[in-house]
Amino acid sequence: MDAEPVVARTRAELDAARDRLGGTVAVVMTMGALHEGHATLMRRARESADHVVATIFLNPLQFGPKEDLAKYPRTFDADLELCTREGVDLVFAPGPGVVYQDGDPGVRVSAGRLGEVLEGHSRPGHFDGVLTVVAKLLHLVRPHRALFGQKDAQQLLLIRRMARDLDFRCEIVAVSTVREPDGLAMSSRNTYLNALDREVALTLPRALQAGLAAAIEGPSAVRRAAREVLVREPLCIVDYLVLVHPETLENVPEWYRGEALLAVAARVGTTRLIDNMPVLVGQANDTALGVGVPSAITAGADTRRPVRDH
Ligand code: PAF
């Protein structure tokens, strides 16, 4: 039987357990409700370091007043089982009072302009909340590398930027989106979908795939192909569909050739879903879902840092 990870609930417990971990440490940050996508991150973490730390913290700072914090799934026992199965050494599962000792922090990390577009436009302040907690968890856990999913491409980009701009001594590693066999990107929010919603939700990966298939013809063909799939499903209420530069998140112009990010957000029933795919504009792309094309976001060679021992 696999050994259960040490569970730390307080800063003192975390410090004591972290000090006992020799060698390199990789962290996987989560808000709980763990699924196969998180398990994949943990496996990759395991391959890349001597020890794996998982954090489970439902961060109130990144939820808007009208968002789903109260109903967000809380499944700690099952989460711990998954961590055990994946060989996690240490789980840091603090309450809000441990992370935000003095209540809501007056000083926060600002995501800047990149945090105001796309997800940030629909969810003002969301990325400041994400970056603030990620910064705190990086300080508390002291990992050599931290792994994040490409599914949240804007989050990943902003965390990379923060690590680079604010000189975090931690390597940020991207992991390709993990999908269900039918193509739906794994997400803790998928548990909100009823059977009909679940069917409708497939419109997102199908639209992205259609866009990918049109990549050789240029940006407007990509957008058109993806939009055509989305408009055929009236139960899928689109927030945005964009083809943007992966580093600036600006719409790519018609003459653009090279790497771009095709991203979509839509409401299905009461659930807001996001998905994205890297696209090589002007080239034939591999349209098999789950088979990622090389990506600045995925590979991120420019922003990787050498691993150091603390
Ligand atoms: O992606 C998530 O689950 C969260 O945004 C993160 C990175 C754990 C910060 O709360």
PDB file of C-alpha atoms and ligand atoms in Angstrom:
ATOM      1  CA  MET A   1       0.000   0.000   0.000  1.00  0.00           C
ATOM      2  CA  ASP A   2       1.176   3.543  -0.786  1.00  0.00           C
ATOM      3  CA  ALA A   3       2.244   5.699   2.167  1.00  0.00           C
ATOM      4  CA  GLU A   4      -0.079   8.613   2.937  1.00  0.00           C
ATOM      5  CA  PRO A   5       1.562  11.994   2.553  1.00  0.00           C
ATOM      6  CA  VAL A   6       2.286  14.110   5.599  1.00  0.00           C
ATOM      7  CA  VAL A   7      -0.548  16.632   5.917  1.00  0.00           C
ATOM      8  CA  ALA A   8       0.414  20.094   7.157  1.00  0.00           C
ATOM      9  CA  ARG A   9      -2.369  22.486   8.157  1.00  0.00           C
ATOM     10  CA  THR A  10      -0.321  25.252   9.783  1.00  0.00           C
ATOM     11  CA  ARG A  11       2.801  27.180   8.819  1.00  0.00           C
ATOM     12  CA  ALA A  12       4.751  25.507  11.648  1.00  0.00           C
ATOM     13  CA  GLU A  13       3.713  22.035  10.438  1.00  0.00           C
ATOM     14  CA  LEU A  14       4.638  22.961   6.881  1.00  0.00           C
ATOM     15  CA  ASP A  15       8.048  24.325   7.889  1.00  0.00           C
ATOM     16  CA  ALA A  16       8.862  21.221   9.938  1.00  0.00           C
ATOM     17  CA  ALA A  17       7.796  18.826   7.167  1.00  0.00           C
ATOM     18  CA  ARG A  18       9.449  20.881   4.405  1.00  0.00           C
ATOM     19  CA  ASP A  19      12.753  20.995   6.316  1.00  0.00           C
ATOM     20  CA  ARG A  20      12.763  17.200   6.422  1.00  0.00           C
ATOM     21  CA  LEU A  21      12.626  16.964   2.590  1.00  0.00           C
ATOM     22  CA  GLY A  22      16.166  16.737   1.248  1.00  0.00           C
ATOM     23  CA  GLY A  23      17.023  17.164  -2.451  1.00  0.00           C
ATOM     24  CA  THR A  24      14.801  18.918  -4.959  1.00  0.00           C
ATOM     25  CA  VAL A  25      11.132  19.698  -4.439  1.00  0.00           C
ATOM     26  CA  ALA A  26       8.386  20.194  -7.033  1.00  0.00           C
ATOM     27  CA  VAL A  27       5.034  21.703  -6.096  1.00  0.00           C
ATOM     28  CA  VAL A  28       1.595  21.227  -7.629  1.00  0.00           C
ATOM     29  CA  MET A  29      -0.831  23.913  -6.464  1.00  0.00           C
ATOM     30  CA  THR A  30      -4.518  23.089  -6.418  1.00  0.00           C
ATOM     31  CA  MET A  31      -7.821  24.220  -5.002  1.00  0.00           C
ATOM     32  CA  GLY A  32      -8.857  20.621  -4.312  1.00  0.00           C
ATOM     33  CA  ALA A  33     -11.534  18.623  -6.185  1.00  0.00           C
ATOM     34  CA  LEU A  34      -8.613  16.764  -7.740  1.00  0.00           C
ATOM     35  CA  HIS A  35      -8.935  14.891 -11.013  1.00  0.00           C
ATOM     36  CA  GLU A  36      -6.770  13.145 -13.586  1.00  0.00           C
ATOM     37  CA  GLY A  37      -5.375  16.503 -14.749  1.00  0.00           C
ATOM     38  CA  HIS A  38      -3.933  17.108 -11.284  1.00  0.00           C
ATOM     39  CA  ALA A  39      -2.708  13.499 -11.141  1.00  0.00           C
ATOM     40  CA  THR A  40      -0.808  14.097 -14.380  1.00  0.00           C
ATOM     41  CA  LEU A  41       0.787  17.230 -12.909  1.00  0.00           C
ATOM     42  CA  MET A  42       1.817  15.209  -9.854  1.00  0.00           C
ATOM     43  CA  ARG A  43       3.299  12.443 -11.996  1.00  0.00           C
ATOM     44  CA  ARG A  44       5.304  14.976 -13.972  1.00  0.00           C
ATOM     45  CA  ALA A  45       6.377  16.581 -10.705  1.00  0.00           C
ATOM     46  CA  ARG A  46       7.503  13.201  -9.397  1.00  0.00           C
ATOM     47  CA  GLU A  47       9.623  12.660 -12.531  1.00  0.00           C
ATOM     48  CA  SER A  48      11.270  16.053 -12.191  1.00  0.00           C
ATOM     49  CA  ALA A  49      12.206  16.238  -8.509  1.00  0.00           C
ATOM     50  CA  ASP A  50      13.098  14.155  -5.466  1.00  0.00           C
ATOM     51  CA  HIS A  51       9.946  15.156  -3.591  1.00  0.00           C
ATOM     52  CA  VAL A  52       6.458  16.352  -4.469  1.00  0.00           C
ATOM     53  CA  VAL A  53       4.439  18.815  -2.423  1.00  0.00           C
ATOM     54  CA  ALA A  54       0.774  19.408  -3.252  1.00  0.00           C
ATOM     55  CA  THR A  55      -1.093  22.408  -1.915  1.00  0.00           C
ATOM     56  CA  ILE A  56      -4.856  22.253  -1.459  1.00  0.00           C
ATOM     57  CA  PHE A  57      -6.227  25.706  -0.774  1.00  0.00           C
ATOM     58  CA  LEU A  58      -9.491  27.172  -1.971  1.00  0.00           C
ATOM     59  CA  ASN A  59      -8.297  30.727  -2.411  1.00  0.00           C
ATOM     60  CA  PRO A  60     -11.092  33.212  -1.655  1.00  0.00           C
ATOM     61  CA  LEU A  61      -9.046  36.060  -3.126  1.00  0.00           C
ATOM     62  CA  GLN A  62      -9.474  34.834  -6.703  1.00  0.00           C
ATOM     63  CA  PHE A  63     -13.267  34.535  -6.595  1.00  0.00           C
ATOM     64  CA  GLY A  64     -15.510  37.498  -7.426  1.00  0.00           C
ATOM     65  CA  PRO A  65     -18.570  38.276  -5.283  1.00  0.00           C
ATOM     66  CA  LYS A  66     -20.903  36.560  -7.770  1.00  0.00           C
ATOM     67  CA  GLU A  67     -18.677  33.541  -8.393  1.00  0.00           C
ATOM     68  CA  ASP A  68     -18.879  29.946  -7.192  1.00  0.00           C
ATOM     69  CA  LEU A  69     -16.697  29.951  -4.035  1.00  0.00           C
ATOM     70  CA  ALA A  70     -19.519  28.716  -1.767  1.00  0.00           C
ATOM     71  CA  LYS A  71     -20.483  25.833  -4.032  1.00  0.00           C
ATOM     72  CA  TYR A  72     -16.959  24.944  -5.200  1.00  0.00           C
ATOM     73  CA  PRO A  73     -16.556  21.172  -4.618  1.00  0.00           C
ATOM     74  CA  ARG A  74     -14.741  20.285  -1.374  1.00  0.00           C
ATOM     75  CA  THR A  75     -13.517  16.675  -1.501  1.00  0.00           C
ATOM     76  CA  PHE A  76     -10.568  16.496   0.871  1.00  0.00           C
ATOM     77  CA  ASP A  77     -10.667  12.748   1.614  1.00  0.00           C
ATOM     78  CA  ALA A  78     -10.757  11.806  -2.050  1.00  0.00           C
ATOM     79  CA  ASP A  79      -8.057  14.427  -2.757  1.00  0.00           C
ATOM     80  CA  LEU A  80      -5.808  12.861  -0.140  1.00  0.00           C
ATOM     81  CA  GLU A  81      -6.353   9.423  -1.677  1.00  0.00           C
ATOM     82  CA  LEU A  82      -5.312  10.748  -5.078  1.00  0.00           C
ATOM     83  CA  CYS A  83      -2.210  12.384  -3.553  1.00  0.00           C
ATOM     84  CA  THR A  84      -1.363   9.069  -1.860  1.00  0.00           C
ATOM     85  CA  ARG A  85      -1.766   7.193  -5.149  1.00  0.00           C
ATOM     86  CA  GLU A  86       0.476   9.666  -6.938  1.00  0.00           C
ATOM     87  CA  GLY A  87       3.245   9.417  -4.356  1.00  0.00           C
ATOM     88  CA  VAL A  88       2.946  12.978  -3.031  1.00  0.00           C
ATOM     89  CA  ASP A  89       5.217  13.424  -0.007  1.00  0.00           C
ATOM     90  CA  LEU A  90       3.606  16.419   1.635  1.00  0.00           C
ATOM     91  CA  VAL A  91       0.167  18.022   1.369  1.00  0.00           C
ATOM     92  CA  PHE A  92      -0.178  21.598   2.567  1.00  0.00           C
ATOM     93  CA  ALA A  93      -3.882  22.175   3.232  1.00  0.00           C
ATOM     94  CA  PRO A  94      -4.214  25.404   5.180  1.00  0.00           C
ATOM     95  CA  GLY A  95      -7.380  27.311   5.983  1.00  0.00           C
ATOM     96  CA  PRO A  96      -7.814  30.940   4.874  1.00  0.00           C
ATOM     97  CA  GLY A  97      -6.689  32.209   8.306  1.00  0.00           C
ATOM     98  CA  VAL A  98      -3.346  30.441   7.897  1.00  0.00           C
ATOM     99  CA  VAL A  99      -2.648  31.846   4.444  1.00  0.00           C
ATOM    100  CA  TYR A 100      -4.106  35.313   5.115  1.00  0.00           C
ATOM    101  CA  GLN A 101      -3.116  35.729   8.745  1.00  0.00           C
ATOM    102  CA  ASP A 102      -4.288  39.340   8.947  1.00  0.00           C
ATOM    103  CA  GLY A 103      -7.391  38.924   6.810  1.00  0.00           C
ATOM    104  CA  ASP A 104      -7.561  40.161   3.218  1.00  0.00           C
ATOM    105  CA  PRO A 105      -4.059  41.312   2.270  1.00  0.00           C
ATOM    106  CA  GLY A 106      -3.738  45.053   1.688  1.00  0.00           C
ATOM    107  CA  VAL A 107      -0.696  44.462  -0.520  1.00  0.00           C
ATOM    108  CA  ARG A 108      -1.243  42.162  -3.485  1.00  0.00           C
ATOM    109  CA  VAL A 109       0.586  41.131  -6.628  1.00  0.00           C
ATOM    110  CA  SER A 110      -0.785  43.056  -9.606  1.00  0.00           C
ATOM    111  CA  ALA A 111      -1.195  41.110 -12.826  1.00  0.00           C
ATOM    112  CA  GLY A 112      -1.153  44.381 -14.801  1.00  0.00           C
ATOM    113  CA  ARG A 113      -2.627  44.730 -18.277  1.00  0.00           C
ATOM    114  CA  LEU A 114      -2.267  41.031 -19.127  1.00  0.00           C
ATOM    115  CA  GLY A 115      -4.546  40.302 -16.196  1.00  0.00           C
ATOM    116  CA  GLU A 116      -7.311  42.557 -17.499  1.00  0.00           C
ATOM    117  CA  VAL A 117      -8.001  40.859 -20.823  1.00  0.00           C
ATOM    118  CA  LEU A 118      -9.860  37.608 -21.626  1.00  0.00           C
ATOM    119  CA  GLU A 119     -10.539  35.891 -18.262  1.00  0.00           C
ATOM    120  CA  GLY A 120      -9.551  39.072 -16.448  1.00  0.00           C
ATOM    121  CA  HIS A 121     -12.149  41.076 -18.378  1.00  0.00           C
ATOM    122  CA  SER A 122     -14.940  38.757 -17.207  1.00  0.00           C
ATOM    123  CA  ARG A 123     -13.426  38.251 -13.758  1.00  0.00           C
ATOM    124  CA  PRO A 124     -11.954  41.565 -12.535  1.00  0.00           C
ATOM    125  CA  GLY A 125      -9.276  41.095  -9.865  1.00  0.00           C
ATOM    126  CA  HIS A 126      -9.150  37.338 -10.444  1.00  0.00           C
ATOM    127  CA  PHE A 127      -5.520  37.214 -11.530  1.00  0.00           C
ATOM    128  CA  ASP A 128      -4.318  39.535  -8.763  1.00  0.00           C
ATOM    129  CA  GLY A 129      -5.873  36.989  -6.390  1.00  0.00           C
ATOM    130  CA  VAL A 130      -4.219  34.073  -8.201  1.00  0.00           C
ATOM    131  CA  LEU A 131      -0.769  35.679  -8.333  1.00  0.00           C
ATOM    132  CA  THR A 132      -0.940  36.772  -4.708  1.00  0.00           C
ATOM    133  CA  VAL A 133      -1.664  33.263  -3.472  1.00  0.00           C
ATOM    134  CA  VAL A 134       0.837  31.649  -5.839  1.00  0.00           C
ATOM    135  CA  ALA A 135       3.528  34.057  -4.606  1.00  0.00           C
ATOM    136  CA  LYS A 136       2.688  33.276  -0.984  1.00  0.00           C
ATOM    137  CA  LEU A 137       2.645  29.515  -1.581  1.00  0.00           C
ATOM    138  CA  LEU A 138       5.984  29.672  -3.414  1.00  0.00           C
ATOM    139  CA  HIS A 139       7.486  31.500  -0.427  1.00  0.00           C
ATOM    140  CA  LEU A 140       5.955  29.088   2.069  1.00  0.00           C
ATOM    141  CA  VAL A 141       6.712  25.818   0.245  1.00  0.00           C
ATOM    142  CA  ARG A 142      10.139  26.857  -1.136  1.00  0.00           C
ATOM    143  CA  PRO A 143      10.001  24.545  -4.201  1.00  0.00           C
ATOM    144  CA  HIS A 144      12.620  24.284  -6.929  1.00  0.00           C
ATOM    145  CA  ARG A 145       9.928  23.998  -9.571  1.00  0.00           C
ATOM    146  CA  ALA A 146       6.197  24.477  -9.801  1.00  0.00           C
ATOM    147  CA  LEU A 147       3.993  22.775 -12.373  1.00  0.00           C
ATOM    148  CA  PHE A 148       0.843  24.327 -13.871  1.00  0.00           C
ATOM    149  CA  GLY A 149      -1.592  23.146 -16.532  1.00  0.00           C
ATOM    150  CA  GLN A 150      -1.812  24.704 -19.974  1.00  0.00           C
ATOM    151  CA  LYS A 151      -5.619  24.506 -19.610  1.00  0.00           C
ATOM    152  CA  ASP A 152      -5.390  27.815 -17.719  1.00  0.00           C
ATOM    153  CA  ALA A 153      -3.109  29.362 -20.320  1.00  0.00           C
ATOM    154  CA  GLN A 154      -3.527  32.962 -19.167  1.00  0.00           C
ATOM    155  CA  GLN A 155      -2.859  31.982 -15.559  1.00  0.00           C
ATOM    156  CA  LEU A 156       0.239  30.073 -16.642  1.00  0.00           C
ATOM    157  CA  LEU A 157       1.516  33.019 -18.679  1.00  0.00           C
ATOM    158  CA  LEU A 158       0.983  35.406 -15.755  1.00  0.00           C
ATOM    159  CA  ILE A 159       2.693  33.088 -13.262  1.00  0.00           C
ATOM    160  CA  ARG A 160       5.676  32.842 -15.619  1.00  0.00           C
ATOM    161  CA  ARG A 161       5.754  36.618 -15.912  1.00  0.00           C
ATOM    162  CA  MET A 162       5.547  37.051 -12.153  1.00  0.00           C
ATOM    163  CA  ALA A 163       8.362  34.550 -11.588  1.00  0.00           C
ATOM    164  CA  ARG A 164      10.505  36.369 -14.151  1.00  0.00           C
ATOM    165  CA  ASP A 165       9.588  39.965 -13.310  1.00  0.00           C
ATOM    166  CA  LEU A 166       9.821  39.498  -9.548  1.00  0.00           C
ATOM    167  CA  ASP A 167      12.834  37.136  -9.567  1.00  0.00           C
ATOM    168  CA  PHE A 168      11.339  34.062  -8.000  1.00  0.00           C
ATOM    169  CA  ARG A 169      14.003  31.354  -7.774  1.00  0.00           C
ATOM    170  CA  CYS A 170      11.648  28.705  -9.017  1.00  0.00           C
ATOM    171  CA  GLU A 171      11.261  27.065 -12.397  1.00  0.00           C
ATOM    172  CA  ILE A 172       7.719  27.314 -13.765  1.00  0.00           C
ATOM    173  CA  VAL A 173       6.863  24.208 -15.775  1.00  0.00           C
ATOM    174  CA  ALA A 174       3.872  23.934 -18.104  1.00  0.00           C
ATOM    175  CA  VAL A 175       1.995  20.668 -18.582  1.00  0.00           C
ATOM    176  CA  SER A 176      -0.304  20.050 -21.568  1.00  0.00           C
ATOM    177  CA  THR A 177      -4.049  19.974 -21.009  1.00  0.00           C
ATOM    178  CA  VAL A 178      -5.381  16.588 -19.986  1.00  0.00           C
ATOM    179  CA  ARG A 179      -8.630  15.667 -21.745  1.00  0.00           C
ATOM    180  CA  GLU A 180     -11.402  13.153 -21.314  1.00  0.00           C
ATOM    181  CA  PRO A 181     -11.459  10.504 -24.093  1.00  0.00           C
ATOM    182  CA  ASP A 182     -14.118  12.583 -25.925  1.00  0.00           C
ATOM    183  CA  GLY A 183     -11.940  15.718 -25.828  1.00  0.00           C
ATOM    184  CA  LEU A 184     -13.415  17.705 -22.927  1.00  0.00           C
ATOM    185  CA  ALA A 185     -10.637  19.418 -20.985  1.00  0.00           C
ATOM    186  CA  MET A 186     -10.505  18.144 -17.409  1.00  0.00           C
ATOM    187  CA  SER A 187     -11.629  20.671 -14.832  1.00  0.00           C
ATOM    188  CA  SER A 188     -12.942  20.571 -11.281  1.00  0.00           C
ATOM    189  CA  ARG A 189     -15.931  22.531 -12.574  1.00  0.00           C
ATOM    190  CA  ASN A 190     -16.952  19.657 -14.903  1.00  0.00           C
ATOM    191  CA  THR A 191     -18.654  18.109 -11.860  1.00  0.00           C
ATOM    192  CA  TYR A 192     -21.294  20.862 -12.136  1.00  0.00           C
ATOM    193  CA  LEU A 193     -22.365  19.651 -15.597  1.00  0.00           C
ATOM    194  CA  ASN A 194     -25.508  17.551 -15.937  1.00  0.00           C
ATOM    195  CA  ALA A 195     -25.798  15.012 -18.770  1.00  0.00           C
ATOM    196  CA  LEU A 196     -27.082  17.575 -21.291  1.00  0.00           C
ATOM    197  CA  ASP A 197     -24.514  20.209 -20.257  1.00  0.00           C
ATOM    198  CA  ARG A 198     -21.784  17.597 -20.549  1.00  0.00           C
ATOM    199  CA  GLU A 199     -22.792  16.952 -24.184  1.00  0.00           C
ATOM    200  CA  VAL A 200     -23.024  20.689 -24.956  1.00  0.00           C
ATOM    201  CA  ALA A 201     -19.623  21.296 -23.322  1.00  0.00           C
ATOM    202  CA  LEU A 202     -18.004  19.228 -26.081  1.00  0.00           C
ATOM    203  CA  THR A 203     -18.709  22.173 -28.386  1.00  0.00           C
ATOM    204  CA  LEU A 204     -15.638  23.912 -26.922  1.00  0.00           C
ATOM    205  CA  PRO A 205     -12.981  21.336 -27.858  1.00  0.00           C
ATOM    206  CA  ARG A 206     -14.762  20.714 -31.170  1.00  0.00           C
ATOM    207  CA  ALA A 207     -14.628  24.410 -32.022  1.00  0.00           C
ATOM    208  CA  LEU A 208     -10.943  24.572 -31.138  1.00  0.00           C
ATOM    209  CA  GLN A 209     -10.253  21.494 -33.197  1.00  0.00           C
ATOM    210  CA  ALA A 210     -12.065  23.014 -36.188  1.00  0.00           C
ATOM    211  CA  GLY A 211      -9.966  26.146 -35.801  1.00  0.00           C
ATOM    212  CA  LEU A 212      -6.805  24.083 -35.632  1.00  0.00           C
ATOM    213  CA  ALA A 213      -7.758  22.260 -38.828  1.00  0.00           C
ATOM    214  CA  ALA A 214      -8.012  25.611 -40.652  1.00  0.00           C
ATOM    215  CA  ALA A 215      -4.657  26.899 -39.380  1.00  0.00           C
ATOM    216  CA  ILE A 216      -2.877  26.605 -42.710  1.00  0.00           C
ATOM    217  CA  GLU A 217      -5.225  29.224 -44.222  1.00  0.00           C
ATOM    218  CA  GLY A 218      -4.446  31.983 -41.720  1.00  0.00           C
ATOM    219  CA  PRO A 219      -6.019  33.726 -38.698  1.00  0.00           C
ATOM    220  CA  SER A 220      -9.451  34.653 -40.055  1.00  0.00           C
ATOM    221  CA  ALA A 221      -9.996  31.102 -41.320  1.00  0.00           C
ATOM    222  CA  VAL A 222      -9.110  29.752 -37.869  1.00  0.00           C
ATOM    223  CA  ARG A 223     -11.546  32.112 -36.134  1.00  0.00           C
ATOM    224  CA  ARG A 224     -14.276  31.476 -38.719  1.00  0.00           C
ATOM    225  CA  ALA A 225     -14.003  27.689 -38.492  1.00  0.00           C
ATOM    226  CA  ALA A 226     -14.141  27.734 -34.687  1.00  0.00           C
ATOM    227  CA  ARG A 227     -17.019  30.256 -34.610  1.00  0.00           C
ATOM    228  CA  GLU A 228     -19.076  28.160 -37.047  1.00  0.00           C
ATOM    229  CA  VAL A 229     -19.015  25.250 -34.604  1.00  0.00           C
ATOM    230  CA  LEU A 230     -19.932  27.452 -31.632  1.00  0.00           C
ATOM    231  CA  VAL A 231     -22.891  29.191 -33.302  1.00  0.00           C
ATOM    232  CA  ARG A 232     -24.453  25.855 -34.188  1.00  0.00           C
ATOM    233  CA  GLU A 233     -24.934  25.129 -30.450  1.00  0.00           C
ATOM    234  CA  PRO A 234     -27.409  27.634 -28.939  1.00  0.00           C
ATOM    235  CA  LEU A 235     -26.967  26.181 -25.433  1.00  0.00           C
ATOM    236  CA  CYS A 236     -23.332  27.187 -25.466  1.00  0.00           C
ATOM    237  CA  ILE A 237     -23.240  30.902 -24.544  1.00  0.00           C
ATOM    238  CA  VAL A 238     -19.896  32.210 -25.748  1.00  0.00           C
ATOM    239  CA  ASP A 239     -18.061  34.829 -23.706  1.00  0.00           C
ATOM    240  CA  TYR A 240     -15.064  35.054 -26.018  1.00  0.00           C
ATOM    241  CA  LEU A 241     -13.352  33.215 -28.828  1.00  0.00           C
ATOM    242  CA  VAL A 242      -9.939  34.621 -29.682  1.00  0.00           C
ATOM    243  CA  LEU A 243      -6.817  33.821 -31.624  1.00  0.00           C
ATOM    244  CA  VAL A 244      -4.067  35.684 -29.803  1.00  0.00           C
ATOM    245  CA  HIS A 245      -0.306  35.884 -29.550  1.00  0.00           C
ATOM    246  CA  PRO A 246       0.741  33.493 -26.757  1.00  0.00           C
ATOM    247  CA  GLU A 247       2.944  36.061 -25.010  1.00  0.00           C
ATOM    248  CA  THR A 248       1.000  39.325 -25.437  1.00  0.00           C
ATOM    249  CA  LEU A 249      -2.540  37.898 -25.635  1.00  0.00           C
ATOM    250  CA  GLU A 250      -3.238  40.406 -28.426  1.00  0.00           C
ATOM    251  CA  ASN A 251      -5.290  39.337 -31.422  1.00  0.00           C
ATOM    252  CA  VAL A 252      -2.960  38.212 -34.181  1.00  0.00           C
ATOM    253  CA  PRO A 253      -3.330  40.169 -37.451  1.00  0.00           C
ATOM    254  CA  GLU A 254      -4.268  38.529 -40.734  1.00  0.00           C
ATOM    255  CA  TRP A 255      -0.676  38.473 -42.031  1.00  0.00           C
ATOM    256  CA  TYR A 256       0.520  36.655 -38.880  1.00  0.00           C
ATOM    257  CA  ARG A 257       2.197  33.282 -39.233  1.00  0.00           C
ATOM    258  CA  GLY A 258       3.613  31.283 -36.340  1.00  0.00           C
ATOM    259  CA  GLU A 259       2.501  30.326 -32.914  1.00  0.00           C
ATOM    260  CA  ALA A 260      -0.810  31.563 -31.532  1.00  0.00           C
ATOM    261  CA  LEU A 261      -3.310  30.583 -28.889  1.00  0.00           C
ATOM    262  CA  LEU A 262      -6.899  29.800 -29.799  1.00  0.00           C
ATOM    263  CA  ALA A 263      -8.914  30.312 -26.615  1.00  0.00           C
ATOM    264  CA  VAL A 264     -12.591  30.110 -25.786  1.00  0.00           C
ATOM    265  CA  ALA A 265     -14.775  30.781 -22.748  1.00  0.00           C
ATOM    266  CA  ALA A 266     -18.454  29.918 -22.651  1.00  0.00           C
ATOM    267  CA  ARG A 267     -21.284  29.320 -20.249  1.00  0.00           C
ATOM    268  CA  VAL A 268     -22.961  25.933 -20.430  1.00  0.00           C
ATOM    269  CA  GLY A 269     -25.973  25.781 -18.142  1.00  0.00           C
ATOM    270  CA  THR A 270     -24.755  27.613 -15.052  1.00  0.00           C
ATOM    271  CA  THR A 271     -21.117  26.609 -15.524  1.00  0.00           C
ATOM    272  CA  ARG A 272     -18.441  28.808 -17.072  1.00  0.00           C
ATOM    273  CA  LEU A 273     -15.918  26.725 -18.995  1.00  0.00           C
ATOM    274  CA  ILE A 274     -12.631  27.679 -20.628  1.00  0.00           C
ATOM    275  CA  ASP A 275     -10.429  25.819 -23.051  1.00  0.00           C
ATOM    276  CA  ASN A 276      -7.585  26.617 -25.435  1.00  0.00           C
ATOM    277  CA  MET A 277      -5.182  25.108 -27.918  1.00  0.00           C
ATOM    278  CA  PRO A 278      -1.831  26.265 -29.232  1.00  0.00           C
ATOM    279  CA  VAL A 279      -2.052  26.773 -33.012  1.00  0.00           C
ATOM    280  CA  LEU A 280       0.741  27.079 -35.543  1.00  0.00           C
ATOM    281  CA  VAL A 281      -0.819  29.580 -37.942  1.00  0.00           C
ATOM    282  CA  GLY A 282       0.151  29.007 -41.573  1.00  0.00           C
ATOM    283  CA  GLN A 283       1.034  25.372 -41.032  1.00  0.00           C
ATOM    284  CA  ALA A 284      -0.814  22.068 -41.023  1.00  0.00           C
ATOM    285  CA  ASN A 285      -1.404  21.245 -37.347  1.00  0.00           C
ATOM    286  CA  ASP A 286      -1.922  17.898 -35.750  1.00  0.00           C
ATOM    287  CA  THR A 287      -5.622  18.075 -34.915  1.00  0.00           C
ATOM    288  CA  ALA A 288      -5.720  15.005 -32.669  1.00  0.00           C
ATOM    289  CA  LEU A 289      -7.030  16.268 -29.341  1.00  0.00           C
ATOM    290  CA  GLY A 290      -4.573  15.961 -26.524  1.00  0.00           C
ATOM    291  CA  VAL A 291      -1.619  15.917 -28.882  1.00  0.00           C
ATOM    292  CA  GLY A 292      -0.081  19.299 -28.203  1.00  0.00           C
ATOM    293  CA  VAL A 293       1.899  21.185 -30.812  1.00  0.00           C
ATOM    294  CA  PRO A 294       5.158  22.716 -29.576  1.00  0.00           C
ATOM    295  CA  SER A 295       4.291  25.936 -27.809  1.00  0.00           C
ATOM    296  CA  ALA A 296       6.082  28.858 -26.201  1.00  0.00           C
ATOM    297  CA  ILE A 297       3.607  28.418 -23.397  1.00  0.00           C
ATOM    298  CA  THR A 298       4.194  24.682 -23.172  1.00  0.00           C
ATOM    299  CA  ALA A 299       7.936  24.707 -23.677  1.00  0.00           C
ATOM    300  CA  GLY A 300       8.589  28.180 -22.314  1.00  0.00           C
ATOM    301  CA  ALA A 301      12.306  27.884 -22.872  1.00  0.00           C
ATOM    302  CA  ASP A 302      12.812  31.644 -22.543  1.00  0.00           C
ATOM    303  CA  THR A 303      11.414  31.887 -19.057  1.00  0.00           C
ATOM    304  CA  ARG A 304      12.811  28.732 -17.523  1.00  0.00           C
ATOM    305  CA  ARG A 305      15.378  29.188 -14.810  1.00  0.00           C
ATOM    306  CA  PRO A 306      18.110  26.871 -13.675  1.00  0.00           C
ATOM    307  CA  VAL A 307      17.115  24.749 -10.727  1.00  0.00           C
ATOM    308  CA  ARG A 308      18.968  25.637  -7.544  1.00  0.00           C
ATOM    309  CA  ASP A 309      19.045  24.175  -4.120  1.00  0.00           C
ATOM    310  CA  HIS A 310      17.943  26.582  -1.429  1.00  0.00           C
TER     311      HIS A 310
HETATM  312  O1  PAF B   1      -5.353  26.761 -10.967  1.00  0.00           O
HETATM  313  C1  PAF B   1      -5.733  26.727  -9.782  1.00  0.00           C
HETATM  314  O2  PAF B   1      -6.228  25.709  -9.302  1.00  0.00           O
HETATM  315  C2  PAF B   1      -5.567  27.966  -8.921  1.00  0.00           C
HETATM  316  O3  PAF B   1      -5.760  29.122  -9.660  1.00  0.00           O
HETATM  317  C3  PAF B   1      -4.220  28.001  -8.182  1.00  0.00           C
HETATM  318  C4  PAF B   1      -3.044  28.105  -9.142  1.00  0.00           C
HETATM  319  C5  PAF B   1      -4.071  26.745  -7.323  1.00  0.00           C
HETATM  320  C6  PAF B   1      -4.169  29.230  -7.263  1.00  0.00           C
HETATM  321  O4  PAF B   1      -5.192  29.205  -6.320  1.00  0.00           O
END
